[in-house]
mmCIF file of N, CA and C in Angstrom:
data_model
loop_
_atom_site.group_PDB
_atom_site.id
_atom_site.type_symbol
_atom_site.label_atom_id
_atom_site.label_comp_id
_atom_site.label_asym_id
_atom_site.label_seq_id
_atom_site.Cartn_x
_atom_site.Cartn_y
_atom_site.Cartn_z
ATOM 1 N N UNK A 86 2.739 130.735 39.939
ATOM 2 C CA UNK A 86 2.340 129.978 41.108
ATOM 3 C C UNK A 86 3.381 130.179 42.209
ATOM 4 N N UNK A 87 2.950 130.004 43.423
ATOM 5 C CA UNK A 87 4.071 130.668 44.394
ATOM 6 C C UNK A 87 4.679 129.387 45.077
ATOM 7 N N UNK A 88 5.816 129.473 45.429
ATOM 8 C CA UNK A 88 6.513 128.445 46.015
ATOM 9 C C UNK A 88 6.087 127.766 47.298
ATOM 10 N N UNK A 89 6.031 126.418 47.066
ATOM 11 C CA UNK A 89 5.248 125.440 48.336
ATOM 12 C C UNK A 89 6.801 125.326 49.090
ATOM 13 N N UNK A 90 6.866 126.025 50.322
ATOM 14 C CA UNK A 90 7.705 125.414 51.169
ATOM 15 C C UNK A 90 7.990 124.018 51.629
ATOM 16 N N UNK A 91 8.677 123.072 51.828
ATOM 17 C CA UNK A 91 9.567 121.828 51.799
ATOM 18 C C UNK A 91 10.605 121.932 52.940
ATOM 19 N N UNK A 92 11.083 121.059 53.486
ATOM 20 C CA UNK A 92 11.577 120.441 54.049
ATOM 21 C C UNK A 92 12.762 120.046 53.230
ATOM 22 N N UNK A 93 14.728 120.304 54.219
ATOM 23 C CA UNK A 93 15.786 119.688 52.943
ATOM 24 C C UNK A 93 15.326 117.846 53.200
ATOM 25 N N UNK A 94 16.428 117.297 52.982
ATOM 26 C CA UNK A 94 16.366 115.740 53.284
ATOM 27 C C UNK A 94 17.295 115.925 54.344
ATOM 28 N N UNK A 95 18.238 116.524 54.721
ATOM 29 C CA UNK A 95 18.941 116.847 56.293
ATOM 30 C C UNK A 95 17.932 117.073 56.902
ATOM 31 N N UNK A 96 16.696 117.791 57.041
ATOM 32 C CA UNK A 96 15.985 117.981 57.710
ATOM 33 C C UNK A 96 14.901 116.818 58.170
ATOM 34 N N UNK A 97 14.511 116.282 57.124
ATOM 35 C CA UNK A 97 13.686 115.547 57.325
ATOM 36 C C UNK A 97 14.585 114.433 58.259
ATOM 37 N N UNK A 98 15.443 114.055 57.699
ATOM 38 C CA UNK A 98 16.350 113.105 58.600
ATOM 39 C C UNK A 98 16.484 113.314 60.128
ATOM 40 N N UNK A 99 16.643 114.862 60.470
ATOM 41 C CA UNK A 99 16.641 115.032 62.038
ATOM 42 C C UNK A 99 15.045 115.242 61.968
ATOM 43 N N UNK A 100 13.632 115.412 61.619
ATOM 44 C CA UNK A 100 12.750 115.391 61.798
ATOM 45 C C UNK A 100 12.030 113.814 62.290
ATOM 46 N N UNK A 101 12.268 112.577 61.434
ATOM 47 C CA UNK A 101 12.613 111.197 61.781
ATOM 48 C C UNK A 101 13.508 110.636 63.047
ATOM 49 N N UNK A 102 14.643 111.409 63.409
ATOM 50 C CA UNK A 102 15.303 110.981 64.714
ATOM 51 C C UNK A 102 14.313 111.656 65.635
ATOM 52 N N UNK A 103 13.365 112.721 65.829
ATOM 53 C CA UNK A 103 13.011 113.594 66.666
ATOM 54 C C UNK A 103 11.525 112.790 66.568
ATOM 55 N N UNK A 104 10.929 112.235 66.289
ATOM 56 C CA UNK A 104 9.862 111.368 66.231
ATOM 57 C C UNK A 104 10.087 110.046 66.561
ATOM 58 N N UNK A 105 11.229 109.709 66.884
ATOM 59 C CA UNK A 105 11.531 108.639 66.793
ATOM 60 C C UNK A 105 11.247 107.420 65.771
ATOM 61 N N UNK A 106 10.992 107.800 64.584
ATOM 62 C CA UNK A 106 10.869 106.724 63.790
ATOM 63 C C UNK A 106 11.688 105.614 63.220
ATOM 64 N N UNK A 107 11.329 104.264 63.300
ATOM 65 C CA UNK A 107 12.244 103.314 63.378
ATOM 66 C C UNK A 107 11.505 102.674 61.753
ATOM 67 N N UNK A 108 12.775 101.701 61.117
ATOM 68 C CA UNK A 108 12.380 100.728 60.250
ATOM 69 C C UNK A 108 12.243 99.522 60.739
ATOM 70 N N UNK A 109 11.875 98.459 59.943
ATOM 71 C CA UNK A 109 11.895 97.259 60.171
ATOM 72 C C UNK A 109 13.127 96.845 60.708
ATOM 73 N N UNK A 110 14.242 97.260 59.926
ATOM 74 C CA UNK A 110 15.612 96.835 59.748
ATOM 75 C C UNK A 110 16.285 97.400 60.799
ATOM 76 N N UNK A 111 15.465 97.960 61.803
ATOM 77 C CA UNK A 111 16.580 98.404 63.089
ATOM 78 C C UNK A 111 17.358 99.366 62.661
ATOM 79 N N UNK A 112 17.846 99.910 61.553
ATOM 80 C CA UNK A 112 19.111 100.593 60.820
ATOM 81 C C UNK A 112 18.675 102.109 61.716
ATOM 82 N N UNK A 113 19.721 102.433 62.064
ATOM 83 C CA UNK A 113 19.418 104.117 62.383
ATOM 84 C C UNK A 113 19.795 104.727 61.074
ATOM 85 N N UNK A 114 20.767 104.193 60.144
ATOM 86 C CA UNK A 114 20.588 104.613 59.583
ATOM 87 C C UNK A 114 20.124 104.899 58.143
ATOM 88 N N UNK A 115 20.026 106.154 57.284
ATOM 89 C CA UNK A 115 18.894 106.129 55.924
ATOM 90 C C UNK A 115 17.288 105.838 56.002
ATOM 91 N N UNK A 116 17.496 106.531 57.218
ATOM 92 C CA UNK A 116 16.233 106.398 57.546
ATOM 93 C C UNK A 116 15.143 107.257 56.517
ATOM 94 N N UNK A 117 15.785 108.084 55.966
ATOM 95 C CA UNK A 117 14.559 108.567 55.270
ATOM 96 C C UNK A 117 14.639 107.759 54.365
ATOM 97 N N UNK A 118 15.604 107.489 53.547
ATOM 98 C CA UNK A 118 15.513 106.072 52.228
ATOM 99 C C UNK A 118 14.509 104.829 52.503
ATOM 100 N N UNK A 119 14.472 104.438 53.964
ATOM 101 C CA UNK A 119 13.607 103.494 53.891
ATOM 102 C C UNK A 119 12.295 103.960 54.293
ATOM 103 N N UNK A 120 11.885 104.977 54.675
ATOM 104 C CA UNK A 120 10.827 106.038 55.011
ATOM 105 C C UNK A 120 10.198 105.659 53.443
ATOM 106 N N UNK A 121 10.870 106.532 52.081
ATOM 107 C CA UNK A 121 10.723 106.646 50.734
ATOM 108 C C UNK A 121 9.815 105.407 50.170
ATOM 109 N N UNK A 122 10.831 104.401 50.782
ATOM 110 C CA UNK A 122 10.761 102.944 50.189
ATOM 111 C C UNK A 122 8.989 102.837 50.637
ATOM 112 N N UNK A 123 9.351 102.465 52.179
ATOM 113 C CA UNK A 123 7.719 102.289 53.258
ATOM 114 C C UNK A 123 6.313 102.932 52.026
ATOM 115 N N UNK A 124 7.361 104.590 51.545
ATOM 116 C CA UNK A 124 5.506 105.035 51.132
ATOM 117 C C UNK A 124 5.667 104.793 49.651
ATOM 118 N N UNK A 125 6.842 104.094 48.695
ATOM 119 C CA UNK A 125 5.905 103.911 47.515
ATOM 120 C C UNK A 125 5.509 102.261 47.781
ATOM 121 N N UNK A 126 5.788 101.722 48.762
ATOM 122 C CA UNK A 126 5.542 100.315 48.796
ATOM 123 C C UNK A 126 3.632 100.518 49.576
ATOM 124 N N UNK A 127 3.455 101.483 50.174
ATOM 125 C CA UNK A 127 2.217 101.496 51.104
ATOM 126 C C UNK A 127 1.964 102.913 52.016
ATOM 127 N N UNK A 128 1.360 103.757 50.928
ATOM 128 C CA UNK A 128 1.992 105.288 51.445
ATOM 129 C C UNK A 128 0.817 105.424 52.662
ATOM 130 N N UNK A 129 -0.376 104.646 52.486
ATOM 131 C CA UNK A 129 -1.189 104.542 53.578
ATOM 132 C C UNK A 129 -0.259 104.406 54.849
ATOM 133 N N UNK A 130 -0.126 103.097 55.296
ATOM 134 C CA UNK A 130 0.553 103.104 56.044
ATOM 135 C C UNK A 130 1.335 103.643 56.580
ATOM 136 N N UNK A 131 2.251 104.431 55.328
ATOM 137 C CA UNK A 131 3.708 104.848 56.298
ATOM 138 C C UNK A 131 3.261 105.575 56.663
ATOM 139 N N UNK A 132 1.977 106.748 56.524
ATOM 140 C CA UNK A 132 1.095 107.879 56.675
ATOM 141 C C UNK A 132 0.804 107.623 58.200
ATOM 142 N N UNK A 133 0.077 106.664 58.234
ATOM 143 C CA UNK A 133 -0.355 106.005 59.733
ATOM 144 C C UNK A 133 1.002 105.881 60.454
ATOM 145 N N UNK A 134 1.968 105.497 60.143
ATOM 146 C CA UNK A 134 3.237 105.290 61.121
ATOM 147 C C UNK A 134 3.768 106.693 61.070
ATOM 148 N N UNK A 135 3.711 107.358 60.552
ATOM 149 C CA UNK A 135 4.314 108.857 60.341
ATOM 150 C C UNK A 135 3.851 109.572 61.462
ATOM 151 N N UNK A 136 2.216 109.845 61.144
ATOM 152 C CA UNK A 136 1.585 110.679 62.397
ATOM 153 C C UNK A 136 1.211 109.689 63.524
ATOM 154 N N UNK A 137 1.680 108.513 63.787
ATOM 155 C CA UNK A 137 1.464 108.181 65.193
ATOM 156 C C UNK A 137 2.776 108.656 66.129
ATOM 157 N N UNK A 138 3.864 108.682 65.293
ATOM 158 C CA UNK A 138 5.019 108.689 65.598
ATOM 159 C C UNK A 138 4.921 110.584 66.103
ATOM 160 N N UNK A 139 4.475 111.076 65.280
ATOM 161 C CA UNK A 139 4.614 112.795 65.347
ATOM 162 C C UNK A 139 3.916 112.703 66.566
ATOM 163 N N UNK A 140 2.769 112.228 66.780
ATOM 164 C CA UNK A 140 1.781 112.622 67.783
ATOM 165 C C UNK A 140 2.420 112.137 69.132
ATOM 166 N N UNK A 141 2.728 110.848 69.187
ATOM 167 C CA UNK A 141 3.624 110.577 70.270
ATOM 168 C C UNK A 141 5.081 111.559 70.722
ATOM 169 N N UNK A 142 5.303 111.888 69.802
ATOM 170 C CA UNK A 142 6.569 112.669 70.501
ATOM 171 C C UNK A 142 6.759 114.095 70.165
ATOM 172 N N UNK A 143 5.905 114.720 69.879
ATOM 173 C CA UNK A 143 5.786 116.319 69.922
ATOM 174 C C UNK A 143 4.778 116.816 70.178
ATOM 175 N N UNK A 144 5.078 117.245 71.989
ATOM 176 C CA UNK A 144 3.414 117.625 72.837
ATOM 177 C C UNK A 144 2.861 118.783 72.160
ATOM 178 N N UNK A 145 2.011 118.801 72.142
ATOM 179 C CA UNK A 145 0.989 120.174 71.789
ATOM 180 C C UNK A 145 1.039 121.094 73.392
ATOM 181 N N UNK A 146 1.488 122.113 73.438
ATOM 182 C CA UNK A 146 1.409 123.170 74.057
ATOM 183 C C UNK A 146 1.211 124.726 74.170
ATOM 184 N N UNK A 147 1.631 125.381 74.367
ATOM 185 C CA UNK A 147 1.594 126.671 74.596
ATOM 186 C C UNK A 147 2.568 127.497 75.244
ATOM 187 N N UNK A 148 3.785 126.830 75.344
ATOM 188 C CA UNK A 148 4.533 127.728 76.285
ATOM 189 C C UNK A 148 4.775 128.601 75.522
ATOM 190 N N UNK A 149 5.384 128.799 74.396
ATOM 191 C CA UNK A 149 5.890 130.112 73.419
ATOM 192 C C UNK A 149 5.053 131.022 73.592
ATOM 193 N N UNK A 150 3.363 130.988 73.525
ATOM 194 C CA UNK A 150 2.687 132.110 74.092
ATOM 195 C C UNK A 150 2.751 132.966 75.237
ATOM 196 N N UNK A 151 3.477 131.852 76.505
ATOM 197 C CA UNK A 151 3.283 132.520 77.795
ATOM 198 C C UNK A 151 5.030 133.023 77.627
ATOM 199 N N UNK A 152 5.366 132.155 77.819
ATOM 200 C CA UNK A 152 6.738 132.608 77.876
ATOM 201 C C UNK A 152 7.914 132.525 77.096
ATOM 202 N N UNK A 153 7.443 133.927 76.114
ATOM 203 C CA UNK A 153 8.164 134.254 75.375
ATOM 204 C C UNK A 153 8.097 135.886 74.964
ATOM 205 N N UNK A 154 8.964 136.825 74.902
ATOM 206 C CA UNK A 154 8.590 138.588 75.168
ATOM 207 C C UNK A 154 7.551 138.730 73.710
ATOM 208 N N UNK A 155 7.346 137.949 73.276
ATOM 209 C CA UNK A 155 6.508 138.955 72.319
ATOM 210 C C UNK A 155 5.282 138.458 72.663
ATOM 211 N N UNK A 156 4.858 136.892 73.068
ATOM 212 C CA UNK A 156 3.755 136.595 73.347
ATOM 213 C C UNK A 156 2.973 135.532 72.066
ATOM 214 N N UNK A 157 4.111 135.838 70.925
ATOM 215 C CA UNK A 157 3.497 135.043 69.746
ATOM 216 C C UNK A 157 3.821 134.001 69.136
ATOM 217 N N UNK A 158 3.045 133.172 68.321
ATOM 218 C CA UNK A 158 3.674 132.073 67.879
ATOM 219 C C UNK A 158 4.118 132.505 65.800
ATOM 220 N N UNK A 159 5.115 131.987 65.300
ATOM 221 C CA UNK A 159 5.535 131.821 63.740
ATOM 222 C C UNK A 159 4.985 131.079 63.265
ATOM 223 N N UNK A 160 4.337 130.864 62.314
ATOM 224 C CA UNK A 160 3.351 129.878 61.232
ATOM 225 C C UNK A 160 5.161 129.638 59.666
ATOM 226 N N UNK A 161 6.298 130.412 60.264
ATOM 227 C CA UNK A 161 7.145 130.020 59.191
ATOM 228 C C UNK A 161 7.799 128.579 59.472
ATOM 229 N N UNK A 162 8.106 128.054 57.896
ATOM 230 C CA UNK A 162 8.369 126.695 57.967
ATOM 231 C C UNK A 162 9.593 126.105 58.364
ATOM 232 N N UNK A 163 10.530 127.163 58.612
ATOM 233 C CA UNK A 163 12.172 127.561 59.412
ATOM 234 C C UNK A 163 11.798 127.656 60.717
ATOM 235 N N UNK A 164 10.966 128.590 61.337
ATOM 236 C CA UNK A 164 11.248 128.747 62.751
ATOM 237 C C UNK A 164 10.162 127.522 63.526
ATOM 238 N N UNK A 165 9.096 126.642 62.292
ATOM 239 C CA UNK A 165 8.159 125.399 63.160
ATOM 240 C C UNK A 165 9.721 124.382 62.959
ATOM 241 N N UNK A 166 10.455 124.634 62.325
ATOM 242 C CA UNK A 166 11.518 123.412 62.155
ATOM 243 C C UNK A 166 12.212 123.409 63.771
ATOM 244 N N UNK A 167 12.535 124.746 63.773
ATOM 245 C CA UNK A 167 13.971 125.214 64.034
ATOM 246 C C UNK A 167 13.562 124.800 65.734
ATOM 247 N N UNK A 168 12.386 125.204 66.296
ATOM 248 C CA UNK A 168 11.756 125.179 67.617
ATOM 249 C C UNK A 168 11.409 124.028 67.736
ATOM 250 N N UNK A 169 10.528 123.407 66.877
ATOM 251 C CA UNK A 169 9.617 122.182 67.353
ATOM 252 C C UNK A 169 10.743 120.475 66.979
ATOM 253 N N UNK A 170 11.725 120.944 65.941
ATOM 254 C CA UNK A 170 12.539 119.533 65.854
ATOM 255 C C UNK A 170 14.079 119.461 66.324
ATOM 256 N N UNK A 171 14.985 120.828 66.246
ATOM 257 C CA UNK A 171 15.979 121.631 66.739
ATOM 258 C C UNK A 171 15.944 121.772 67.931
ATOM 259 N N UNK A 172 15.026 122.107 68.903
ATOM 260 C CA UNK A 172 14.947 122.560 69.930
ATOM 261 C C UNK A 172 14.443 121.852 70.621
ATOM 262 N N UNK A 173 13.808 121.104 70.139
ATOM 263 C CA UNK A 173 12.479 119.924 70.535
ATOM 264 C C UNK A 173 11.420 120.351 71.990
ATOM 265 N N UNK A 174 10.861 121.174 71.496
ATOM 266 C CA UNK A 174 10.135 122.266 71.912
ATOM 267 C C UNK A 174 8.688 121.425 71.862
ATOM 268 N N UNK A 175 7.568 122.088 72.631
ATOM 269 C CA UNK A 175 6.194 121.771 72.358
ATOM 270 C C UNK A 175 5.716 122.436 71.428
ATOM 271 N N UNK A 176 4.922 122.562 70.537
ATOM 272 C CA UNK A 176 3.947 123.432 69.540
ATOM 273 C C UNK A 176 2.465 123.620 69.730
ATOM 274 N N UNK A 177 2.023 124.891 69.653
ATOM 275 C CA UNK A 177 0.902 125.016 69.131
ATOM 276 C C UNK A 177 -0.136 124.146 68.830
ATOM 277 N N UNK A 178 -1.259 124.027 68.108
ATOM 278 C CA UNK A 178 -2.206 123.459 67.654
ATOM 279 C C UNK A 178 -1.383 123.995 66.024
ATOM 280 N N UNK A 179 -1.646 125.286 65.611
ATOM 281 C CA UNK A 179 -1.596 125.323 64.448
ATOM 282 C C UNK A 179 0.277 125.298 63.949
ATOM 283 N N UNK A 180 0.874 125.426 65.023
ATOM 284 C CA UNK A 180 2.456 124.866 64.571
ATOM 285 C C UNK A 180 2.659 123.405 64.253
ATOM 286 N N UNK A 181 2.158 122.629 65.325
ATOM 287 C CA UNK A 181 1.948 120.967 65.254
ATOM 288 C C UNK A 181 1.840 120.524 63.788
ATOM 289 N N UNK A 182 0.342 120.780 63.422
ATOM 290 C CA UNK A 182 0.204 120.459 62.081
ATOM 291 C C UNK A 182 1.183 121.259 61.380
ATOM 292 N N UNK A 183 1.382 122.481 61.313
ATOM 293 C CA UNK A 183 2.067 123.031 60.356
ATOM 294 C C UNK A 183 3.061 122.292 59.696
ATOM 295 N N UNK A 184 3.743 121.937 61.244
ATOM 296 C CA UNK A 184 5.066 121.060 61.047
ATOM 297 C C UNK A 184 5.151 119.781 59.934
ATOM 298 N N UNK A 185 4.203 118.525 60.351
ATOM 299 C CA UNK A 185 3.464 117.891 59.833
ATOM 300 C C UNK A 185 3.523 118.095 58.830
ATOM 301 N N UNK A 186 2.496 119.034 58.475
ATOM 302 C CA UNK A 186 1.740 119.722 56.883
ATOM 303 C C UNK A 186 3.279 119.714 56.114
ATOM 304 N N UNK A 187 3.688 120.671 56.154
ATOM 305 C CA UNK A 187 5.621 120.586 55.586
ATOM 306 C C UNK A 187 6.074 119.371 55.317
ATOM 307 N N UNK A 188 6.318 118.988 56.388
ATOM 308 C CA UNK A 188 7.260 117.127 56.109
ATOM 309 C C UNK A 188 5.934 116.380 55.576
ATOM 310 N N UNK A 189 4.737 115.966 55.657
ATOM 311 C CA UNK A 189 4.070 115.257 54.173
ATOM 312 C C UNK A 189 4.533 116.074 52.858
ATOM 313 N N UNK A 190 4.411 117.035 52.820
ATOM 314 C CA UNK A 190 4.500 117.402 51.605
ATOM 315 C C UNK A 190 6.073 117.547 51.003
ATOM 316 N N UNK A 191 6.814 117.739 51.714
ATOM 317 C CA UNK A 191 8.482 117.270 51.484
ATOM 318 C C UNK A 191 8.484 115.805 51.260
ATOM 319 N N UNK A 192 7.867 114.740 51.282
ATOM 320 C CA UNK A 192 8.039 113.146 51.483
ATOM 321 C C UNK A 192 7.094 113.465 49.964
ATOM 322 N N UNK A 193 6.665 113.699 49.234
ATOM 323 C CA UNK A 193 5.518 113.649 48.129
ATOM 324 C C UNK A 193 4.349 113.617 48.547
ATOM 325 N N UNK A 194 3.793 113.610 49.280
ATOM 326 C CA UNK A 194 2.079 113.273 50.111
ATOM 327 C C UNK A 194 1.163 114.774 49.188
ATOM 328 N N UNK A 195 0.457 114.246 48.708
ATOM 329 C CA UNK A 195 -0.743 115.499 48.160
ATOM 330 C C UNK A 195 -1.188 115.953 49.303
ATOM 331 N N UNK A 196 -1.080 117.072 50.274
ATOM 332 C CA UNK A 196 -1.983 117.580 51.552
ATOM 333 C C UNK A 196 -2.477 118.876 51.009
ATOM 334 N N UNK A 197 -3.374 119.261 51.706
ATOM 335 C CA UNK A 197 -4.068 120.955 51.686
ATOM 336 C C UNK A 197 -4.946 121.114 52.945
ATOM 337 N N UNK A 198 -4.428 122.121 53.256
ATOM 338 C CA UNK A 198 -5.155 122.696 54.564
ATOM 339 C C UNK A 198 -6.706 122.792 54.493
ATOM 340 N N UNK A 199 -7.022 122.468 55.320
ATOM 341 C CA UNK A 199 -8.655 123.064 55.569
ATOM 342 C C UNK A 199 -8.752 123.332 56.518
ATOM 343 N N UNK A 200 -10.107 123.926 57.382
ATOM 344 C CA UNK A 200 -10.339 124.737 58.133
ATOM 345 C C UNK A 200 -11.568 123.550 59.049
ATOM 346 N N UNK A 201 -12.009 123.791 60.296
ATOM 347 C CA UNK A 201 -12.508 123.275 61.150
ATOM 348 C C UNK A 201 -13.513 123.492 61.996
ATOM 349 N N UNK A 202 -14.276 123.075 62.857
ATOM 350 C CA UNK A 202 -14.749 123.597 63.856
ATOM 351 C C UNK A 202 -15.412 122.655 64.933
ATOM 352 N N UNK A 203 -15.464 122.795 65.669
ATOM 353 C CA UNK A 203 -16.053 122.110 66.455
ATOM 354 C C UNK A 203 -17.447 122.322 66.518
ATOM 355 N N UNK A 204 -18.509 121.095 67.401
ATOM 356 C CA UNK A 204 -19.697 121.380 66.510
ATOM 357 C C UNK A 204 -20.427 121.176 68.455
ATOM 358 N N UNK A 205 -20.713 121.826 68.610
ATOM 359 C CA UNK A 205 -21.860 121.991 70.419
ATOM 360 C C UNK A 205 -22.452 120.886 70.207
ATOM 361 N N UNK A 206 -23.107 120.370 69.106
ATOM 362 C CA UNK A 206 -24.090 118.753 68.895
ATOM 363 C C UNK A 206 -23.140 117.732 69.061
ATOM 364 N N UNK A 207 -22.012 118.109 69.006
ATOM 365 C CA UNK A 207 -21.158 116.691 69.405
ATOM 366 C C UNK A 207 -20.419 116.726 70.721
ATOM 367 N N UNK A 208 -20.471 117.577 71.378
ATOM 368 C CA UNK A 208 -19.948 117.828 72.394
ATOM 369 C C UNK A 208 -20.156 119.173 73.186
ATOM 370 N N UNK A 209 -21.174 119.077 74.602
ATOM 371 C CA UNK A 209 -21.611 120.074 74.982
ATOM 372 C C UNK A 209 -20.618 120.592 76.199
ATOM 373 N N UNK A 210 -20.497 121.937 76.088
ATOM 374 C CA UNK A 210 -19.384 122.741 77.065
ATOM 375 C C UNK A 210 -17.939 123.077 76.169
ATOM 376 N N UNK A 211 -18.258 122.324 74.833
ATOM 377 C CA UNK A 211 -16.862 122.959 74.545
ATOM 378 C C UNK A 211 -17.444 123.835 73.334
ATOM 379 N N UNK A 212 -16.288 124.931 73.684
ATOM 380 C CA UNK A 212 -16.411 126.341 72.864
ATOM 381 C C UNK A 212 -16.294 125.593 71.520
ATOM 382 N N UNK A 213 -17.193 126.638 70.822
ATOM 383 C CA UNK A 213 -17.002 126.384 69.306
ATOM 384 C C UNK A 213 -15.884 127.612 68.662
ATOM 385 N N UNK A 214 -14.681 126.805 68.267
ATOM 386 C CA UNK A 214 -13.482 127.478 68.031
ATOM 387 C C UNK A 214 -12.744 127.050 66.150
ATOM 388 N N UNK A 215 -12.367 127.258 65.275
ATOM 389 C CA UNK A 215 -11.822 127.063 64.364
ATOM 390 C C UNK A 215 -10.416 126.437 64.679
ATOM 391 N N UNK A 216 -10.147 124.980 63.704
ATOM 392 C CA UNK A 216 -9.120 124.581 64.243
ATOM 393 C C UNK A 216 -8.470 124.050 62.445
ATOM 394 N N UNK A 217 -7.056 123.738 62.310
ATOM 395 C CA UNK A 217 -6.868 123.339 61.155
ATOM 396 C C UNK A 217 -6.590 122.481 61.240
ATOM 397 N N UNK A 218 -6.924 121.619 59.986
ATOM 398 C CA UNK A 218 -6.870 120.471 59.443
ATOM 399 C C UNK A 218 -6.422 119.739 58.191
ATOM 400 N N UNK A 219 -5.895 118.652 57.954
ATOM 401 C CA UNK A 219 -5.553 118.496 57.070
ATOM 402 C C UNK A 219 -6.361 117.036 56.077
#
């Protein structure tokens, strides 16, 4: 079986300052310890506080496409770190989640990718495009 890429706990820790995620306890710090705590006490929830927190503070963009010499974006789980929480950069559509996708599954969260689409019956004028999902 091939190795599921992860997230260290240094990482996740600056991934939590870069989302700004807070505890109850005000503590800046151990924040991932009480992160831990949050999801075996109510992993729903911390799930819901996790990605409101991601969504609020890491825009979805495109600049790496325009301006950058190669024109492309990395789907690796080093360079969505290194840009989108290091750099605190905008991401992609499929970096965003990527990012995401990684840190649930570094925290224990069961995730798996699936695939998407948008549907013309639910919304007319927008292209029907493949998008990922989790």
């Amino acid at each position: 079986m091939a190795h599921k890429p992860t997230y260290t706990d240094q990482q996740l820790e600056l991934y939590l300052s870069r989302i700004g995620y807070s505890h109850s306890a005000q503590s800046e710090s151990n924040l991932l310890q009480h992160l831990r705590q949050d999801i075996e006490n109510d992993a729903l929830s911390a799930l819901c506080h996790l990605q409101r927190r991601h969504l609020a503070a890491i825009p979805w963009g495109n600049s790496g496409l325009h301006y950058s010499q190669h024109h492309t974006i990395s789907l690796n789980p080093q360079s969505l770190f290194e840009k989108m929480v290091e750099r605190q950069l905008d991401g992609y559509c499929m970096e965003n989640t990527g990012l995401f996708f990684i840190v649930l599954r570094s925290l224990g969260y069961l995730v798996y990718a699936t695939g998407g689409r948008v549907s013309h019956a639910a919304a007319k004028g927008v292209d029907n495009g493949l998008y990922l999902g989790m």
